PDB file of C-alpha atoms in Angstrom:
ATOM      1  CA  UNK A 201     103.214  85.480 123.608  1.00 52.00           C
ATOM      2  CA  UNK A 202     100.667  88.106 122.586  1.00 52.00           C
ATOM      3  CA  UNK A 203      99.681  88.206 118.933  1.00 59.00           C
ATOM      4  CA  UNK A 204      97.752  90.991 117.293  1.00 69.00           C
ATOM      5  CA  UNK A 205      94.565  90.183 115.441  1.00 88.00           C
ATOM      6  CA  UNK A 206      93.947  91.566 111.997  1.00 88.00           C
ATOM      7  CA  UNK A 207      91.106  94.022 111.430  1.00 94.00           C
ATOM      8  CA  UNK A 208      89.749  94.905 108.010  1.00 96.00           C
ATOM      9  CA  UNK A 209      89.332  98.670 107.997  1.00 96.00           C
ATOM     10  CA  UNK A 210      86.896  99.818 105.331  1.00 97.00           C
ATOM     11  CA  UNK A 211      87.486 103.146 103.678  1.00 97.00           C
ATOM     12  CA  UNK A 212      84.194 104.574 102.438  1.00 95.00           C
ATOM     13  CA  UNK A 213      83.590 107.481 100.084  1.00 92.00           C
ATOM     14  CA  UNK A 214      85.136 110.786 101.159  1.00 91.00           C
ATOM     15  CA  UNK A 215      87.164 109.040 103.845  1.00 95.00           C
ATOM     16  CA  UNK A 216      90.879 108.793 104.522  1.00 97.00           C
ATOM     17  CA  UNK A 217      92.303 106.249 106.935  1.00 98.00           C
ATOM     18  CA  UNK A 218      95.659 104.943 108.070  1.00 98.00           C
ATOM     19  CA  UNK A 219      96.585 101.840 110.021  1.00 98.00           C
ATOM     20  CA  UNK A 220      99.434  99.456 110.757  1.00 97.00           C
ATOM     21  CA  UNK A 221      99.992  95.760 110.177  1.00 96.00           C
ATOM     22  CA  UNK A 222      98.467  93.314 110.834  1.00 96.00           C
ATOM     23  CA  UNK A 223      95.377  95.353 109.874  1.00 97.00           C
ATOM     24  CA  UNK A 224      94.251  95.688 106.275  1.00 97.00           C
ATOM     25  CA  UNK A 225      92.735  98.655 104.480  1.00 98.00           C
ATOM     26  CA  UNK A 226      89.927  97.960 102.010  1.00 98.00           C
ATOM     27  CA  UNK A 227      87.856 100.084  99.647  1.00 97.00           C
ATOM     28  CA  UNK A 228      85.344  98.553  97.271  1.00 94.00           C
ATOM     29  CA  UNK A 229      82.622  99.481  94.827  1.00 88.00           C
ATOM     30  CA  UNK A 230      85.009 101.767  92.997  1.00 91.00           C
ATOM     31  CA  UNK A 231      83.770 102.797  89.586  1.00 89.00           C
ATOM     32  CA  UNK A 232      83.949 106.565  89.011  1.00 90.00           C
ATOM     33  CA  UNK A 233      85.277 106.927  92.574  1.00 92.00           C
ATOM     34  CA  UNK A 234      89.048 106.886  92.913  1.00 95.00           C
ATOM     35  CA  UNK A 235      90.992 105.163  95.662  1.00 96.00           C
ATOM     36  CA  UNK A 236      94.611 105.941  96.445  1.00 97.00           C
ATOM     37  CA  UNK A 237      96.445 103.404  98.565  1.00 98.00           C
ATOM     38  CA  UNK A 238      99.995 103.500  99.875  1.00 98.00           C
ATOM     39  CA  UNK A 239     102.162 101.096 101.833  1.00 98.00           C
ATOM     40  CA  UNK A 240     105.248 102.295 103.668  1.00 98.00           C
ATOM     41  CA  UNK A 241     106.849  99.678 105.852  1.00 96.00           C
ATOM     42  CA  UNK A 242     104.069  98.234 107.978  1.00 96.00           C
ATOM     43  CA  UNK A 243     101.854 101.332 107.698  1.00 98.00           C
ATOM     44  CA  UNK A 244      99.029 101.760 105.212  1.00 98.00           C
ATOM     45  CA  UNK A 245      97.245 104.848 103.919  1.00 98.00           C
ATOM     46  CA  UNK A 246      94.027 104.889 101.873  1.00 98.00           C
ATOM     47  CA  UNK A 247      91.750 107.578 100.492  1.00 97.00           C
ATOM     48  CA  UNK A 248      88.448 107.066  98.597  1.00 96.00           C
ATOM     49  CA  UNK A 249      86.423 109.782  96.877  1.00 92.00           C
ATOM     50  CA  UNK A 250      84.352 110.639  93.839  1.00 88.00           C
ATOM     51  CA  UNK A 251      86.209 113.271  91.804  1.00 86.00           C
ATOM     52  CA  UNK A 252      83.018 115.146  90.823  1.00 83.00           C
ATOM     53  CA  UNK A 253      81.273 118.007  92.578  1.00 76.00           C
ATOM     54  CA  UNK A 254      83.945 119.333  94.938  1.00 75.00           C
ATOM     55  CA  UNK A 255      87.538 120.558  95.034  1.00 84.00           C
ATOM     56  CA  UNK A 256      89.116 117.139  94.534  1.00 85.00           C
ATOM     57  CA  UNK A 257      92.654 118.460  94.855  1.00 86.00           C
ATOM     58  CA  UNK A 258      92.085 119.705  98.400  1.00 89.00           C
ATOM     59  CA  UNK A 259      90.314 116.462  99.352  1.00 89.00           C
ATOM     60  CA  UNK A 260      93.271 114.246  98.346  1.00 93.00           C
ATOM     61  CA  UNK A 261      95.877 116.498  99.963  1.00 94.00           C
ATOM     62  CA  UNK A 262      95.823 114.825 103.442  1.00 96.00           C
ATOM     63  CA  UNK A 263      97.152 111.477 102.166  1.00 97.00           C
ATOM     64  CA  UNK A 264      99.990 113.222 100.341  1.00 97.00           C
ATOM     65  CA  UNK A 265     100.723 115.499 103.307  1.00 97.00           C
ATOM     66  CA  UNK A 266     101.075 112.437 105.540  1.00 98.00           C
ATOM     67  CA  UNK A 267     103.237 110.587 103.022  1.00 98.00           C
ATOM     68  CA  UNK A 268     105.555 113.585 102.615  1.00 97.00           C
ATOM     69  CA  UNK A 269     105.858 113.738 106.412  1.00 97.00           C
ATOM     70  CA  UNK A 270     106.348 109.989 107.028  1.00 98.00           C
ATOM     71  CA  UNK A 271     108.361 108.717 104.070  1.00 98.00           C
ATOM     72  CA  UNK A 272     112.102 108.877 104.657  1.00 97.00           C
ATOM     73  CA  UNK A 273     113.105 106.223 102.095  1.00 97.00           C
ATOM     74  CA  UNK A 274     111.099 106.429  98.869  1.00 97.00           C
ATOM     75  CA  UNK A 275     112.371 103.018  97.746  1.00 97.00           C
ATOM     76  CA  UNK A 276     110.142 101.497 100.443  1.00 97.00           C
ATOM     77  CA  UNK A 277     106.955 103.310  99.378  1.00 98.00           C
ATOM     78  CA  UNK A 278     104.337 101.625  97.183  1.00 98.00           C
ATOM     79  CA  UNK A 279     101.460 103.625  95.677  1.00 98.00           C
ATOM     80  CA  UNK A 280      98.341 102.169  94.061  1.00 98.00           C
ATOM     81  CA  UNK A 281      95.576 104.072  92.260  1.00 97.00           C
ATOM     82  CA  UNK A 282      92.306 102.510  91.093  1.00 97.00           C
ATOM     83  CA  UNK A 283      88.832 103.586  89.987  1.00 93.00           C
ATOM     84  CA  UNK A 284      88.044 106.617  87.838  1.00 90.00           C
ATOM     85  CA  UNK A 285      85.630 104.799  85.507  1.00 89.00           C
ATOM     86  CA  UNK A 286      84.288 106.841  82.603  1.00 83.00           C
ATOM     87  CA  UNK A 287      80.863 105.680  81.487  1.00 78.00           C
ATOM     88  CA  UNK A 288      79.585 105.783  77.917  1.00 69.00           C
ATOM     89  CA  UNK A 289      78.092 109.238  77.254  1.00 75.00           C
ATOM     90  CA  UNK A 290      79.209 110.301  80.728  1.00 74.00           C
ATOM     91  CA  UNK A 291      78.157 113.880  81.458  1.00 84.00           C
ATOM     92  CA  UNK A 292      80.934 114.029  84.074  1.00 84.00           C
ATOM     93  CA  UNK A 293      83.662 112.622  81.821  1.00 86.00           C
ATOM     94  CA  UNK A 294      85.765 115.799  81.946  1.00 89.00           C
ATOM     95  CA  UNK A 295      85.571 115.982  85.761  1.00 90.00           C
ATOM     96  CA  UNK A 296      86.529 112.315  86.144  1.00 89.00           C
ATOM     97  CA  UNK A 297      89.458 112.793  83.758  1.00 91.00           C
ATOM     98  CA  UNK A 298      90.492 115.888  85.717  1.00 91.00           C
ATOM     99  CA  UNK A 299      90.294 113.861  88.943  1.00 92.00           C
ATOM    100  CA  UNK A 300      92.526 111.189  87.445  1.00 93.00           C
ATOM    101  CA  UNK A 301      95.050 113.833  86.419  1.00 94.00           C
ATOM    102  CA  UNK A 302      94.873 115.521  89.830  1.00 94.00           C
ATOM    103  CA  UNK A 303      95.952 112.278  91.510  1.00 95.00           C
ATOM    104  CA  UNK A 304      98.856 111.779  89.096  1.00 96.00           C
ATOM    105  CA  UNK A 305      99.887 115.431  89.515  1.00 96.00           C
ATOM    106  CA  UNK A 306      99.813 115.172  93.338  1.00 96.00           C
ATOM    107  CA  UNK A 307     102.000 112.064  93.169  1.00 97.00           C
ATOM    108  CA  UNK A 308     104.498 113.880  90.941  1.00 97.00           C
ATOM    109  CA  UNK A 309     104.415 117.114  93.000  1.00 96.00           C
ATOM    110  CA  UNK A 310     105.179 115.060  96.105  1.00 96.00           C
ATOM    111  CA  UNK A 311     108.159 113.428  94.353  1.00 97.00           C
ATOM    112  CA  UNK A 312     106.625 109.940  94.466  1.00 98.00           C
ATOM    113  CA  UNK A 313     106.278 109.124  90.752  1.00 96.00           C
ATOM    114  CA  UNK A 314     108.868 106.296  91.016  1.00 97.00           C
ATOM    115  CA  UNK A 315     106.882 104.820  93.935  1.00 98.00           C
ATOM    116  CA  UNK A 316     103.839 103.977  91.809  1.00 98.00           C
ATOM    117  CA  UNK A 317     103.346 100.208  91.709  1.00 98.00           C
ATOM    118  CA  UNK A 318     100.104 100.306  89.746  1.00 97.00           C
ATOM    119  CA  UNK A 319      97.581 102.719  88.298  1.00 97.00           C
ATOM    120  CA  UNK A 320      94.567 100.786  87.048  1.00 97.00           C
ATOM    121  CA  UNK A 321      91.729 102.966  85.799  1.00 95.00           C
ATOM    122  CA  UNK A 322      88.409 101.183  86.023  1.00 94.00           C
ATOM    123  CA  UNK A 323      87.015  99.916  82.694  1.00 93.00           C
ATOM    124  CA  UNK A 324      83.532 101.019  81.647  1.00 91.00           C
ATOM    125  CA  UNK A 325      80.736  99.010  83.308  1.00 90.00           C
ATOM    126  CA  UNK A 326      83.081  97.514  85.912  1.00 93.00           C
ATOM    127  CA  UNK A 327      83.776  98.132  89.573  1.00 93.00           C
ATOM    128  CA  UNK A 328      87.051  97.667  91.417  1.00 96.00           C
ATOM    129  CA  UNK A 329      88.302  97.118  94.926  1.00 96.00           C
ATOM    130  CA  UNK A 330      91.653  97.822  96.525  1.00 98.00           C
ATOM    131  CA  UNK A 331      92.988  95.942  99.534  1.00 98.00           C
ATOM    132  CA  UNK A 332      96.279  96.752 101.274  1.00 98.00           C
ATOM    133  CA  UNK A 333      97.609  93.653 103.012  1.00 97.00           C
ATOM    134  CA  UNK A 334     100.079  95.346 105.316  1.00 97.00           C
ATOM    135  CA  UNK A 335     101.435  92.244 107.038  1.00 96.00           C
ATOM    136  CA  UNK A 336     102.646  91.050 103.625  1.00 96.00           C
ATOM    137  CA  UNK A 337     103.514  94.481 102.207  1.00 97.00           C
ATOM    138  CA  UNK A 338     101.334  94.067  99.134  1.00 97.00           C
ATOM    139  CA  UNK A 339      98.084  95.156  97.508  1.00 98.00           C
ATOM    140  CA  UNK A 340      95.289  93.314  95.733  1.00 98.00           C
ATOM    141  CA  UNK A 341      93.156  94.928  93.052  1.00 97.00           C
ATOM    142  CA  UNK A 342      90.016  93.159  91.892  1.00 96.00           C
ATOM    143  CA  UNK A 343      87.611  93.968  89.075  1.00 95.00           C
ATOM    144  CA  UNK A 344      84.139  92.671  88.393  1.00 92.00           C
ATOM    145  CA  UNK A 345      81.329  93.639  86.013  1.00 91.00           C
ATOM    146  CA  UNK A 346      78.873  96.102  87.565  1.00 82.00           C
ATOM    147  CA  UNK A 347      76.018  93.769  86.680  1.00 82.00           C
ATOM    148  CA  UNK A 348      77.518  91.154  89.042  1.00 78.00           C
ATOM    149  CA  UNK A 349      77.405  93.678  91.901  1.00 69.00           C
ATOM    150  CA  UNK A 350      73.768  94.443  91.249  1.00 68.00           C
ATOM    151  CA  UNK A 351      72.628  90.812  91.479  1.00 65.00           C
TER     152      UNK A 351
END
């Protein structure tokens, strides 16, 4: 019997990746960056980007294009959104807020608002990670203080 081995596929800033179980998708160090993860059956989709300094709407479109193409039964789709930290006295606060809203708007425009399992905006001075565990059909979101990352 041949068994597949799991690979952790890291999704770095301005990247979009898909894979199938038993692989996992992972994106970490999310503070103002936003990660969008989706699980549909045994397939995972993940996008990671900073919402400042570019046309964020066009950058997130590929994940939604693929979901609109692939999803036949919305009851089996799970969407997770993390990141989007707004710092104290953040000069980019309006752009980060606009990025947050862009993601929510894209979800709604694609007809996937009932597929959202969790939206967890990153608290100030924290970082988050998102892991899609495709073999189990679930996601893990972790948070830690930024100061712990800098040690």
